[in-house]
Coordinates of C-alpha atoms in Angstrom, one line a residue:
M1 CA 0.0 0.0 0.0
S2 CA 1.5 3.3 -1.1
D3 CA 1.7 6.2 1.4
H4 CA 1.4 8.5 -1.5
S5 CA -2.0 7.2 -2.6
P6 CA -5.0 9.6 -2.7
V7 CA -7.5 9.7 0.2
L8 CA -11.2 9.8 -0.6
V9 CA -13.3 12.2 1.5
S10 CA -17.0 12.1 1.0
W11 CA -20.5 12.3 2.6
V12 CA -22.5 9.1 2.4
A13 CA -25.3 9.3 -0.2
V14 CA -28.3 8.3 1.8
N15 CA -30.5 7.3 -1.1
N16 CA -27.8 5.9 -3.4
D17 CA -25.0 4.4 -1.4
P18 CA -23.7 1.7 -1.7
Y19 CA -26.2 1.1 -4.6
E20 CA -28.8 3.2 -6.2
R21 CA -32.4 2.8 -4.8
E22 CA -35.8 3.0 -6.3
R23 CA -37.6 6.0 -4.9
A24 CA -40.9 4.3 -4.4
T25 CA -39.7 1.1 -2.7
A26 CA -36.2 2.0 -1.4
Q27 CA -35.0 -1.3 -2.9
Y28 CA -31.8 -1.5 -5.0
R29 CA -32.3 -0.5 -8.6
L30 CA -31.4 -3.4 -10.8
V31 CA -30.0 -3.4 -14.4
Q32 CA -29.7 -6.8 -15.9
N33 CA -30.4 -8.2 -12.5
Q34 CA -27.4 -6.4 -11.0
P35 CA -27.5 -3.5 -8.5
V36 CA -26.3 -0.2 -9.9
P37 CA -23.3 1.1 -7.9
G38 CA -23.8 4.4 -6.1
P39 CA -21.4 7.4 -6.2
T40 CA -18.9 6.0 -3.7
L41 CA -18.5 2.6 -5.3
T42 CA -18.4 4.3 -8.8
L43 CA -15.4 6.5 -7.8
L44 CA -13.5 3.6 -6.1
Y45 CA -14.1 0.7 -8.5
D46 CA -15.6 1.7 -11.8
Q47 CA -13.0 1.0 -14.5
A48 CA -13.9 4.4 -16.1
S49 CA -12.9 6.2 -12.9
P50 CA -9.3 7.6 -12.7
Y51 CA -9.2 6.5 -9.1
A52 CA -10.1 2.9 -9.6
G53 CA -7.8 0.7 -7.5
R54 CA -5.7 3.7 -6.3
I55 CA -7.4 4.6 -3.1
H56 CA -6.8 2.6 0.1
D57 CA -8.0 5.2 2.7
V58 CA -11.6 6.5 2.9
V59 CA -13.1 9.1 5.1
L60 CA -16.9 9.0 5.2
F61 CA -19.0 11.7 6.7
S62 CA -22.5 10.8 8.0
G63 CA -25.1 12.1 10.4
N64 CA -25.3 10.7 13.8
A65 CA -28.6 9.0 13.0
P66 CA -30.6 6.4 15.0
T67 CA -30.2 2.8 13.9
A68 CA -33.6 2.5 12.3
S69 CA -33.0 5.5 10.0
R70 CA -32.2 5.4 6.2
E71 CA -29.0 7.3 6.9
Y72 CA -27.7 4.6 9.4
R73 CA -28.7 1.9 6.9
A74 CA -26.8 3.6 4.0
L75 CA -23.7 4.0 6.2
T76 CA -23.6 0.4 7.5
E77 CA -24.3 -1.1 4.1
T78 CA -21.7 1.1 2.5
L79 CA -19.1 0.0 5.0
D80 CA -20.0 -3.7 4.4
S81 CA -19.7 -3.2 0.7
L82 CA -16.4 -1.4 0.8
R83 CA -14.9 -4.1 3.0
S84 CA -16.2 -6.9 0.7
H85 CA -14.5 -5.2 -2.3
D86 CA -11.2 -4.6 -0.4
P87 CA -10.8 -6.3 3.0
E88 CA -7.6 -4.2 3.7
I89 CA -9.2 -0.8 3.0
N90 CA -8.9 1.8 5.9
I91 CA -12.2 3.5 6.6
T92 CA -12.7 6.4 9.0
V93 CA -16.3 7.5 9.8
E94 CA -16.8 11.1 10.9
Q95 CA -20.2 11.7 12.4
W96 CA -22.0 15.0 12.3
D97 CA -24.4 15.8 15.2
G98 CA -26.4 18.3 13.2
E99 CA -30.1 17.7 12.6
D100 CA -30.7 19.9 9.5
P101 CA -28.8 18.7 6.3
T102 CA -29.6 22.1 4.8
D103 CA -27.9 24.1 7.5
H104 CA -25.0 25.7 5.7
R105 CA -23.5 27.3 8.8
G106 CA -23.7 24.1 10.9
I107 CA -22.1 22.0 8.1
F108 CA -19.3 24.5 7.6
T109 CA -18.6 24.7 11.3
F110 CA -18.3 21.0 11.5
L111 CA -16.1 20.6 8.4
S112 CA -13.9 23.5 9.4
Q113 CA -13.1 21.7 12.6
R114 CA -12.5 18.3 11.1
M115 CA -10.7 19.0 7.9
P116 CA -7.5 20.5 9.4
I117 CA -7.3 17.3 11.5
L118 CA -7.6 15.1 8.5
R119 CA -5.1 17.3 6.6
Q120 CA -2.6 16.7 9.3
R121 CA -3.3 13.0 9.5
F122 CA -2.8 12.5 5.8
A123 CA 0.0 15.0 5.4
G124 CA 1.3 15.4 1.9
R125 CA -1.3 13.2 0.3
E126 CA -4.0 14.3 -2.1
L127 CA -7.4 14.6 -0.6
V128 CA -10.1 13.7 -3.2
I129 CA -13.2 15.6 -2.1
H130 CA -16.2 13.8 -3.7
I131 CA -18.9 16.5 -3.9
S132 CA -21.7 14.3 -5.6
P133 CA -23.0 12.6 -2.4
G134 CA -24.9 14.7 0.1
T135 CA -27.4 17.5 0.1
P136 CA -27.0 20.6 -2.1
S137 CA -25.9 22.5 1.1
M138 CA -23.2 19.9 1.7
Q139 CA -22.0 20.2 -1.9
T140 CA -22.0 24.0 -1.7
I141 CA -19.8 24.0 1.4
W142 CA -17.3 21.5 -0.2
V143 CA -17.0 23.7 -3.3
L144 CA -16.5 26.9 -1.2
M145 CA -13.9 25.3 1.1
G146 CA -12.0 23.8 -1.8
E147 CA -12.1 26.8 -4.1
T148 CA -11.2 29.4 -1.5
G149 CA -8.1 27.5 -0.3
F150 CA -9.6 26.7 3.1
I151 CA -8.4 23.1 2.7
E152 CA -4.6 23.0 2.4
P153 CA -3.3 21.3 -0.8
P154 CA -2.9 18.9 -2.3
V155 CA -6.6 18.6 -2.7
Q156 CA -8.9 17.9 -5.7
L157 CA -12.7 18.4 -5.9
V158 CA -14.4 15.7 -8.1
K159 CA -17.9 14.7 -9.1
S160 CA -19.1 11.3 -10.4
Y161 CA -21.6 10.4 -13.2
R162 CA -24.0 7.6 -13.7
K163 CA -23.3 5.5 -16.8
E164 CA -26.3 6.9 -18.6
E165 CA -25.2 10.5 -18.0
R166 CA -21.5 10.3 -19.0
Y167 CA -21.8 11.0 -22.8
G168 CA -18.2 10.0 -23.4
R169 CA -16.9 11.5 -20.1
A170 CA -15.0 9.6 -17.5
A171 CA -17.0 8.2 -14.5
V172 CA -15.3 10.8 -12.2
V173 CA -14.1 14.3 -13.3
P174 CA -12.4 17.2 -11.6
V175 CA -14.4 20.2 -10.4
S176 CA -12.8 23.7 -10.5
L177 CA -14.3 27.1 -10.8
G178 CA -10.8 28.8 -11.2
I179 CA -11.3 31.2 -8.4
D180 CA -8.0 32.8 -7.3
T181 CA -8.6 33.7 -3.7
F182 CA -6.5 35.4 -1.1
Y183 CA -5.4 32.1 0.6
K184 CA -4.5 30.4 -2.7
A185 CA -2.3 33.4 -3.6
Y186 CA -0.9 33.7 -0.1
R187 CA 0.2 30.1 -0.1
R188 CA 2.2 30.5 -3.3
S189 CA 3.5 34.0 -2.6
R190 CA 7.2 34.0 -2.1
P191 CA 9.5 37.0 -1.9
A192 CA 12.5 36.9 -4.3
Q193 CA 15.9 36.1 -2.9
V194 CA 14.6 35.9 0.7
S195 CA 14.0 32.5 2.2
A196 CA 13.6 31.4 5.8
E197 CA 12.9 28.1 7.6
E198 CA 9.7 29.6 9.0
Q199 CA 8.4 30.9 5.6
G200 CA 6.3 27.8 4.9
I201 CA 4.2 28.4 8.0
L202 CA 1.3 30.6 7.1
W203 CA 0.1 33.1 9.7
D204 CA -3.7 32.8 9.6
P205 CA -5.5 35.1 12.0
A206 CA -8.5 32.7 12.0
R207 CA -6.3 30.2 13.9
F208 CA -4.8 32.6 16.5
R209 CA -5.4 31.9 20.1
T210 CA -3.8 34.9 21.7
N211 CA -5.0 38.5 21.8
R212 CA -1.4 39.7 21.1
M213 CA -1.3 38.0 17.7
R214 CA -4.9 39.1 16.8
Q215 CA -4.0 42.7 17.7
L216 CA -0.7 42.5 15.7
F217 CA -2.4 41.4 12.6
A218 CA -5.3 43.8 13.0
E219 CA -2.7 46.6 13.1
A220 CA -0.8 45.0 10.1
R221 CA -4.1 45.0 8.1
R222 CA -4.5 48.7 8.8
Y223 CA -0.9 49.5 7.8
A224 CA -1.2 47.4 4.7
Q225 CA -3.6 49.9 3.0
L226 CA -1.1 52.8 3.1
N227 CA 1.9 53.6 0.9
V228 CA 4.0 54.2 4.0
P229 CA 7.1 52.3 5.0
V230 CA 6.6 49.6 7.6
L231 CA 9.5 48.3 9.8
L232 CA 9.1 44.7 11.2
L233 CA 11.0 44.0 14.4
G234 CA 11.4 40.6 15.9
E235 CA 13.9 37.9 16.9
R236 CA 15.2 35.5 14.3
G237 CA 12.7 32.9 13.4
T238 CA 9.6 34.8 14.5
G239 CA 8.1 35.0 11.0
K240 CA 9.0 38.5 9.8
T241 CA 9.2 37.3 6.1
T242 CA 5.8 35.7 6.4
L243 CA 4.3 38.8 7.9
A244 CA 5.8 40.9 5.0
S245 CA 4.0 38.5 2.5
W246 CA 0.8 38.8 4.5
I247 CA 0.9 42.6 4.5
R248 CA 1.5 42.7 0.7
M249 CA -1.3 40.2 0.0
N250 CA -3.7 42.3 2.0
S251 CA -2.7 45.6 0.3
P252 CA -3.4 47.4 -2.9
F253 CA 0.4 47.4 -3.5
R254 CA 0.6 44.1 -5.2
R255 CA 0.9 42.9 -8.8
E256 CA -0.6 39.4 -9.1
E257 CA 1.8 38.3 -11.8
Q258 CA 4.6 38.7 -9.3
D259 CA 3.1 36.7 -6.4
A260 CA 5.4 33.7 -6.9
H261 CA 8.5 35.9 -6.9
W262 CA 7.8 39.4 -5.6
P263 CA 10.6 42.0 -5.1
A264 CA 12.7 41.4 -2.0
V265 CA 16.3 41.0 -1.0
A266 CA 18.3 40.0 2.0
C267 CA 20.6 42.9 2.5
G268 CA 23.3 41.0 4.4
Q269 CA 24.2 38.8 1.4
Y270 CA 25.5 41.5 -0.8
S271 CA 28.5 44.0 -0.9
P272 CA 27.4 47.7 -1.0
E273 CA 28.2 47.9 -4.7
T274 CA 26.4 44.7 -5.6
M275 CA 23.5 45.7 -3.5
R276 CA 23.2 49.0 -5.3
A277 CA 23.1 47.3 -8.7
E278 CA 20.6 44.8 -7.4
L279 CA 18.2 47.5 -6.2
F280 CA 18.7 50.3 -8.8
G281 CA 19.6 48.3 -11.9
Y282 CA 22.4 49.3 -14.3
L283 CA 23.2 50.1 -17.9
K284 CA 25.4 48.0 -20.2
G285 CA 29.0 48.9 -19.7
S286 CA 28.5 50.8 -16.4
F287 CA 31.0 48.4 -14.7
T288 CA 33.0 45.3 -15.5
G289 CA 30.7 42.5 -16.2
A290 CA 27.7 44.6 -17.1
T291 CA 27.0 43.1 -20.5
R292 CA 23.4 44.2 -20.8
D293 CA 20.9 46.7 -19.5
T294 CA 19.4 45.3 -16.3
E295 CA 16.4 46.6 -14.3
G296 CA 16.7 46.4 -10.6
L297 CA 14.2 45.5 -7.8
L298 CA 13.0 49.1 -7.6
A299 CA 11.7 48.8 -11.2
A300 CA 10.1 45.5 -10.4
A301 CA 8.5 47.0 -7.3
N302 CA 6.7 49.7 -9.3
G303 CA 3.0 49.3 -8.3
D304 CA 4.1 46.6 -5.8
T305 CA 5.9 46.1 -2.6
L306 CA 9.7 46.0 -2.0
F307 CA 10.9 44.0 1.0
L308 CA 14.4 44.6 2.5
D309 CA 15.3 42.0 5.0
E310 CA 18.2 42.5 7.4
V311 CA 17.9 46.2 6.8
G312 CA 20.6 46.9 9.4
D313 CA 23.2 45.6 6.9
I314 CA 22.6 48.4 4.4
S315 CA 25.7 50.6 3.8
P316 CA 25.6 54.4 4.7
D317 CA 25.9 55.4 1.1
L318 CA 23.0 53.2 0.0
Q319 CA 20.9 54.5 2.9
R320 CA 21.3 58.0 1.4
L321 CA 20.2 56.9 -2.0
L322 CA 17.2 55.0 -0.6
I323 CA 16.0 58.1 1.2
K324 CA 15.5 59.8 -2.1
A325 CA 13.8 56.8 -3.6
V326 CA 11.4 56.5 -0.7
E327 CA 10.7 60.2 -0.5
E328 CA 10.5 61.1 -4.2
K329 CA 9.8 57.7 -5.8
Q330 CA 12.7 58.3 -8.1
Y331 CA 16.2 56.7 -8.5
L332 CA 19.2 56.6 -10.8
P333 CA 20.3 53.2 -12.3
L334 CA 24.1 52.8 -12.4
G335 CA 25.5 54.5 -15.5
N336 CA 22.3 56.5 -16.2
D337 CA 21.9 60.2 -15.6
R338 CA 18.1 60.2 -16.2
P339 CA 16.0 59.4 -13.1
K340 CA 13.5 56.6 -13.3
H341 CA 10.2 56.5 -11.4
S342 CA 8.9 53.7 -9.2
N343 CA 5.8 54.0 -7.0
F344 CA 6.6 51.2 -4.6
R345 CA 5.7 50.5 -1.0
L346 CA 8.6 49.6 1.3
I347 CA 8.7 47.0 4.0
T348 CA 11.9 46.4 6.0
A349 CA 12.8 43.9 8.7
T350 CA 15.5 43.3 11.3
N351 CA 16.2 41.1 14.3
L352 CA 18.6 43.7 15.8
E353 CA 17.8 45.3 19.1
S354 CA 16.9 49.0 19.0
D355 CA 20.3 50.3 20.3
E356 CA 22.2 48.3 17.7
L357 CA 19.8 49.4 14.9
R358 CA 20.3 53.0 15.9
R359 CA 24.1 52.5 15.8
R360 CA 24.1 51.0 12.3
L361 CA 21.5 53.2 10.6
H362 CA 21.6 57.0 10.0
P363 CA 18.8 58.7 12.0
D364 CA 17.3 60.2 8.8
F365 CA 17.1 56.8 7.1
L366 CA 15.8 55.1 10.3
D367 CA 13.2 57.8 10.7
R368 CA 11.9 57.3 7.2
I369 CA 11.6 53.5 7.3
S370 CA 10.1 53.3 10.7
L371 CA 7.0 55.6 10.2
L372 CA 5.0 52.5 11.0
V373 CA 6.5 49.7 13.2
L374 CA 5.2 46.2 14.0
Q375 CA 6.9 44.1 16.7
L376 CA 6.6 40.3 16.3
P377 CA 6.5 38.5 19.6
A378 CA 8.8 35.6 20.5
L379 CA 7.1 32.2 20.7
R380 CA 7.7 32.0 24.4
D381 CA 5.4 35.0 24.8
I382 CA 2.6 33.4 22.7
S383 CA 3.0 29.8 23.7
E384 CA -0.8 29.2 23.2
E385 CA -0.1 29.4 19.5
L386 CA 2.0 26.2 19.7
R387 CA -1.2 24.1 19.7
W388 CA -1.6 24.8 15.9
L389 CA 1.9 25.8 15.1
W390 CA 3.6 22.6 16.2
P391 CA 1.5 20.2 14.0
D392 CA 2.0 22.6 11.0
V393 CA 5.8 22.7 11.6
Y394 CA 6.0 18.9 11.9
R395 CA 4.1 18.4 8.7
Q396 CA 6.2 21.0 6.8
A397 CA 9.4 19.4 8.1
A398 CA 8.3 15.9 6.9
Q399 CA 7.5 17.3 3.5
R400 CA 10.8 19.2 3.2
C401 CA 13.0 16.3 4.1
G402 CA 11.2 13.9 1.8
V403 CA 9.5 11.8 4.5
T404 CA 5.9 10.8 4.2
E405 CA 4.7 10.5 7.8
A406 CA 1.6 8.4 7.3
T407 CA 1.1 8.0 11.1
L408 CA 1.4 11.7 12.0
H409 CA -1.2 11.4 14.6
S410 CA -1.4 7.8 15.6
E411 CA -2.9 6.8 18.9
D412 CA 0.5 6.9 20.7
W413 CA 1.6 10.2 19.2
P414 CA 2.6 12.3 22.2
D415 CA 1.6 15.6 20.7
Q416 CA 0.7 17.4 23.9
Q417 CA 4.0 16.3 25.5
V418 CA 5.9 18.1 22.7
I419 CA 3.8 21.2 23.0
N420 CA 4.1 21.3 26.8
S421 CA 7.9 21.0 26.6
L422 CA 8.2 23.7 23.9
A423 CA 6.0 26.0 26.0
R424 CA 8.4 25.7 29.0
H425 CA 11.5 26.5 26.9
P426 CA 12.7 30.0 26.1
L427 CA 13.0 29.0 22.4
P428 CA 15.6 31.6 21.4
G429 CA 15.4 30.4 17.7
N430 CA 11.6 30.5 17.8
L431 CA 10.1 28.7 14.8
R432 CA 13.6 27.5 13.8
D433 CA 13.8 25.7 17.2
L434 CA 10.5 23.9 16.4
F435 CA 11.9 22.8 13.0
R436 CA 15.0 21.5 14.8
V437 CA 12.9 19.4 17.1
A438 CA 10.8 18.1 14.2
Y439 CA 13.8 17.1 12.1
R440 CA 15.3 15.2 15.0
I441 CA 12.1 13.3 15.6
L442 CA 11.8 12.4 12.0
S443 CA 15.4 11.2 11.8
A444 CA 14.8 9.1 14.9
R445 CA 11.6 7.6 13.6
H446 CA 13.1 6.8 10.2
D447 CA 16.4 5.4 11.2
P448 CA 16.7 2.3 8.9
V449 CA 18.7 0.4 11.5
E450 CA 17.2 1.2 14.9
P451 CA 14.1 3.4 14.5
L452 CA 12.9 4.8 17.9
K453 CA 9.4 4.5 19.3
W454 CA 7.3 7.6 19.3
T455 CA 8.0 8.5 23.0
E456 CA 11.7 7.9 22.6
A457 CA 11.8 9.9 19.3
V458 CA 10.1 12.8 21.0
D459 CA 12.6 12.7 23.9
Y460 CA 15.4 12.7 21.3
G461 CA 13.9 15.6 19.4
L462 CA 13.4 17.7 22.5
E463 CA 17.1 17.2 23.4
G464 CA 17.9 19.3 20.4
L465 CA 16.7 22.4 22.2
D466 CA 19.6 22.1 24.6
S467 CA 22.3 21.3 22.1
P468 CA 25.2 23.7 21.9
S469 CA 24.6 26.9 20.0
P470 CA 26.0 27.0 16.4
C471 CA 27.6 30.3 17.4
G472 CA 29.8 28.5 19.8
S473 CA 29.6 27.5 23.4
G474 CA 30.6 30.9 24.6
A475 CA 27.7 32.7 22.8
S476 CA 25.4 34.3 25.3
P477 CA 21.7 34.6 24.6
K478 CA 20.0 38.0 24.0
P479 CA 19.3 39.7 27.3
A480 CA 15.5 39.7 26.6
V481 CA 15.5 35.9 26.2
A482 CA 17.1 35.5 29.7
S483 CA 14.8 38.1 31.2
Q484 CA 11.6 36.5 29.9
A485 CA 12.8 33.0 30.8
I486 CA 13.5 34.1 34.4
A487 CA 10.1 35.8 34.5
R488 CA 8.3 32.7 33.3
A489 CA 10.2 30.6 35.9
F490 CA 9.2 33.0 38.7
A491 CA 5.5 33.0 37.6
E492 CA 5.4 29.2 37.6
T493 CA 7.6 28.8 40.7
Q494 CA 10.1 26.7 38.8
P495 CA 13.7 26.1 39.9
L496 CA 16.4 27.7 37.8
D497 CA 18.7 24.7 37.4
H498 CA 17.6 23.9 33.9
L499 CA 17.6 27.5 32.8
L500 CA 21.1 28.2 34.1
Q501 CA 22.3 25.3 32.0
Q502 CA 20.7 26.9 28.9
L503 CA 21.4 30.6 29.6
G504 CA 24.8 30.4 31.2
R505 CA 26.1 33.3 33.3
L506 CA 23.2 35.8 33.9
D507 CA 23.4 39.6 33.6
T508 CA 21.2 40.3 36.6
G509 CA 21.4 44.1 36.2
R510 CA 20.1 43.8 32.6
I511 CA 17.4 41.4 33.7
E512 CA 16.2 43.8 36.4
K513 CA 16.1 46.7 33.9
D514 CA 14.1 44.5 31.4
L515 CA 11.5 43.6 34.0
K516 CA 11.2 47.2 35.2
A517 CA 10.9 48.4 31.7
F518 CA 8.1 45.9 31.0
L519 CA 6.3 46.9 34.1
A520 CA 6.6 50.6 33.3
R521 CA 5.4 50.2 29.7
E522 CA 2.3 48.2 30.8
L523 CA 1.4 50.6 33.6
R524 CA 1.7 53.6 31.3
R525 CA -0.4 51.8 28.6
C526 CA -3.1 50.9 31.2
A527 CA -3.1 54.5 32.4
R528 CA -3.8 55.7 28.9
T529 CA -6.4 53.0 28.1
Y530 CA -8.4 53.5 31.3
Q531 CA -7.7 57.2 31.6
K532 CA -6.4 56.9 35.1
P533 CA -3.4 58.7 36.7
I534 CA -0.3 56.7 37.4
N535 CA -0.5 57.1 41.2
E536 CA -3.8 55.2 41.2
L537 CA -2.2 52.2 39.5
C538 CA 1.1 52.0 41.4
D539 CA 3.3 53.6 44.1
V540 CA 5.8 55.4 41.8
S541 CA 5.5 58.5 39.6
E542 CA 5.2 58.9 35.9
R543 CA 8.7 60.3 35.9
T544 CA 10.1 57.2 37.6
L545 CA 8.4 55.0 35.1
R546 CA 9.9 57.0 32.2
T547 CA 13.4 56.3 33.7
W548 CA 12.6 52.6 33.9
V549 CA 11.6 52.5 30.2
L550 CA 14.8 54.1 29.0
D551 CA 17.6 54.6 31.5
E552 CA 20.0 57.6 31.4
P553 CA 23.0 56.0 29.6
N554 CA 20.7 54.8 26.7
R555 CA 19.2 58.3 26.3
K556 CA 22.7 59.7 26.1
D557 CA 23.7 57.1 23.5
V558 CA 20.7 58.1 21.3
A559 CA 21.5 61.8 21.7
D560 CA 25.2 61.3 20.8
H561 CA 24.3 59.2 17.8
R562 CA 21.9 61.8 16.4
Q563 CA 24.7 64.4 16.5
I564 CA 26.9 62.2 14.3
N565 CA 26.7 62.9 10.6
S566 CA 24.0 65.5 11.3
E567 CA 24.4 67.0 7.8
S568 CA 21.5 66.4 5.4
V569 CA 21.6 63.1 3.5
A570 CA 18.6 63.8 1.3

């Protein structure tokens, strides 16, 4: 049995499964003394069906009907017939508790809960959604879910025909309306030249479990409508590239023909000269190796969005040139004295902390790219999202490394154990740490000599979280990581032994400042939200809270930095 075989997903046809019935008598309809196969048997076994003999896993949806009902009879007789045709067939029955088979909302709610689970169970395998059985309401919901991209691919909607209705067609044919929806485009949208481990994980606000993520994407949706630069901040692996794609997909600054390869560049992978040529383009002969006129990313971004990842790596000279492009929507290709126009919207991203970003970027450039700012949280701060993120990461990891994990959620799959362990860890690599765990589990499960059992493989995978840093054993974590891990341990009254092994020597002064800054920011926010004076919320003054947010040495650093290169760069 092939793990790559398609999976049939279908409602049971109450009046026509497993065989067609006479309306008046409810007896099987006979042709030449043989019962006429219904839609399910037609798809699976009719020689004119492209799926005949190819499907070994079937998911049947049926109402939770009493044993004397037509629906119960159709289900049990269909199960018996399928097993008589193929004793080794795997059948899953999904029962719907709804009473009204015309209730669109009830049917959609039920399927929207079950289909993601089936998608995870049959990861990487084509789901063949048979829309012929069921009520018109059920058929409508299948089409809407399939065409809008609600069901993650690979998926194919199909319908079946009776023999007398085929007119030369196959017994089963694909169904497609050709609707190009947001989710379809979002799934295939990839920024040019920028790739990240976490990029395959789609941030879908409908799946969010935390107010922080809901609020972040609500703000991103508002920002997306404006041709104003947006700066994305966040630790490595938090999904900045994916958020950039989401903003572009939700904005008017998008050319559909560029969805699969829209204008973007990782600034850290180029020298200043090469970066300028990549962005602005060049004329033939403008430098050694320029054998033809070449348009840059700014030209490609006209009417679209330009994404600059690792923006802290842009050279000072290029910062000056980009200011003019952002402000005036004009630029000069290398070797050309005639300015070109590009009406682009700019998104930038960095994992640098604010002090380091201010040190690297000229104040005028930083001011222009940070008119709107979005801060992506670390996974340790939104651990509730792990409930849907971890299964998605595991499935993506299996697909990327060429492993078909047919038993992704078998009975002994310790999913919650993994999620609980991830939630307790500071996860300095965020989504990349999740992928590291997933790859280790997959390697342990698919060892050709000594494959580990599920629980042992999970333990082996989680050990990867505590493996030495690729930066070297002396690399210290970001202070914010240590502060948040310590705060979590305090809240849960956990001992520090395990954290000290992970974090190494602690900077207690910095941890204290981080915690006081968090407390100050939240108190000031609450004071604004509820329109209350600070002294009603705590026992220190507004002035004291301001010093906690930004201590005196940091303020002096900022002031000194803004005096450097104070001449105009426009």
